[in-house]
mmCIF file of C-alpha atoms in Angstrom:
data_model
loop_
_atom_site.group_PDB
_atom_site.id
_atom_site.type_symbol
_atom_site.label_atom_id
_atom_site.label_comp_id
_atom_site.label_asym_id
_atom_site.label_seq_id
_atom_site.Cartn_x
_atom_site.Cartn_y
_atom_site.Cartn_z
ATOM 1 C CA MET A 97 0.102 -0.219 0.034
ATOM 2 C CA LYS A 98 2.625 2.559 1.188
ATOM 3 C CA LYS A 99 4.655 1.923 -2.662
ATOM 4 C CA PHE A 100 1.569 2.673 -4.154
ATOM 5 C CA LYS A 101 1.000 5.995 -2.215
ATOM 6 C CA VAL A 102 4.653 6.848 -3.634
ATOM 7 C CA PHE A 103 3.648 5.802 -6.823
ATOM 8 C CA LEU A 104 0.578 7.725 -7.065
ATOM 9 C CA SER A 105 1.898 10.853 -5.388
ATOM 10 C CA SER A 106 4.985 10.691 -7.849
ATOM 11 C CA LEU A 107 2.520 10.436 -10.960
ATOM 12 C CA SER A 108 0.783 13.073 -9.811
ATOM 13 C CA LEU A 109 3.636 15.431 -9.232
ATOM 14 C CA ALA A 110 4.764 14.674 -12.821
ATOM 15 C CA LEU A 111 1.209 15.542 -13.994
ATOM 16 C CA ILE A 112 1.371 18.653 -12.641
ATOM 17 C CA LEU A 113 4.736 19.689 -13.984
ATOM 18 C CA CYS A 114 3.805 18.538 -17.759
ATOM 19 C CA ILE A 115 0.461 20.256 -17.306
ATOM 20 C CA SER A 116 1.990 23.734 -16.006
ATOM 21 C CA SER A 117 5.189 23.435 -18.427
ATOM 22 C CA ALA A 118 2.493 22.883 -21.568
ATOM 23 C CA TYR A 119 0.655 26.204 -20.741
ATOM 24 C CA ALA A 120 3.721 28.300 -20.477
ATOM 25 C CA GLN A 121 4.656 30.048 -23.678
ATOM 26 C CA SER A 122 8.473 31.230 -24.465
ATOM 27 C CA ILE A 123 8.655 35.253 -25.665
ATOM 28 C CA THR A 124 12.134 36.744 -27.167
ATOM 29 C CA TYR A 125 12.666 40.225 -25.611
ATOM 30 C CA THR A 126 15.057 42.644 -27.025
ATOM 31 C CA VAL A 127 16.881 44.559 -24.543
ATOM 32 C CA ARG A 128 17.210 48.516 -25.522
ATOM 33 C CA SER A 129 19.223 51.161 -24.077
ATOM 34 C CA GLY A 130 18.502 51.921 -20.287
ATOM 35 C CA ASP A 131 17.062 48.302 -19.791
ATOM 36 C CA SER A 132 17.679 46.259 -16.685
ATOM 37 C CA MET A 133 16.592 42.727 -15.727
ATOM 38 C CA TRP A 134 14.374 44.605 -13.195
ATOM 39 C CA LYS A 135 12.730 46.781 -15.263
ATOM 40 C CA ILE A 136 12.053 43.885 -17.649
ATOM 41 C CA ALA A 137 10.441 41.598 -15.428
ATOM 42 C CA VAL A 138 7.908 44.528 -13.660
ATOM 43 C CA LYS A 139 7.177 45.600 -17.562
ATOM 44 C CA TYR A 140 5.875 41.712 -17.885
ATOM 45 C CA GLN A 141 4.989 40.873 -14.245
ATOM 46 C CA ILE A 142 7.260 38.334 -13.692
ATOM 47 C CA GLY A 143 9.800 37.642 -11.345
ATOM 48 C CA VAL A 144 13.584 38.888 -11.498
ATOM 49 C CA SER A 145 14.662 35.365 -10.573
ATOM 50 C CA GLU A 146 12.117 33.586 -13.165
ATOM 51 C CA LEU A 147 13.590 36.082 -16.265
ATOM 52 C CA ILE A 148 17.104 35.097 -14.701
ATOM 53 C CA ALA A 149 16.269 31.159 -14.639
ATOM 54 C CA ALA A 150 14.921 31.438 -18.435
ATOM 55 C CA ASN A 151 17.877 33.050 -19.007
ATOM 56 C CA PRO A 152 20.916 30.738 -18.236
ATOM 57 C CA SER A 153 23.771 32.059 -21.090
ATOM 58 C CA ILE A 154 23.445 35.319 -19.189
ATOM 59 C CA LYS A 155 26.278 35.145 -16.758
ATOM 60 C CA ASN A 156 25.956 38.346 -15.126
ATOM 61 C CA PRO A 157 22.515 39.584 -14.937
ATOM 62 C CA ASN A 158 23.726 43.172 -13.776
ATOM 63 C CA LEU A 159 24.925 43.160 -17.132
ATOM 64 C CA ILE A 160 23.002 43.118 -20.081
ATOM 65 C CA TYR A 161 23.214 45.244 -23.585
ATOM 66 C CA PRO A 162 21.181 46.775 -25.951
ATOM 67 C CA ASN A 163 19.889 44.318 -28.942
ATOM 68 C CA GLN A 164 20.690 41.224 -26.589
ATOM 69 C CA LYS A 165 18.026 38.637 -26.631
ATOM 70 C CA LEU A 166 16.231 37.771 -23.505
ATOM 71 C CA LEU A 167 13.703 35.093 -22.793
ATOM 72 C CA TYR A 168 10.406 34.734 -20.136
ATOM 73 C CA LEU A 169 7.848 32.734 -20.264
ATOM 74 C CA ILE A 170 4.306 33.939 -19.758
ATOM 75 C CA SER A 171 1.408 31.485 -18.797
ATOM 76 C CA MET A 172 -1.343 30.617 -20.551
ATOM 77 C CA ILE A 173 -3.677 29.403 -17.795
#
């Protein structure tokens, strides 16, 4: 019975993760002069940490440049 509960919990978690990722869309944003991660996050109503996590190629989030491409995820729910 315990194994079944663990299996059911794991299956439920996997389903939730699949469904939540299915309802997210990746958008590309082109950095403009004067932008910062914080300003972009506020503009699109997402967390700064989410914006940073969506852009792992940015080594230093405090240094972004005009015409640089950033990704951010929006929820489709």
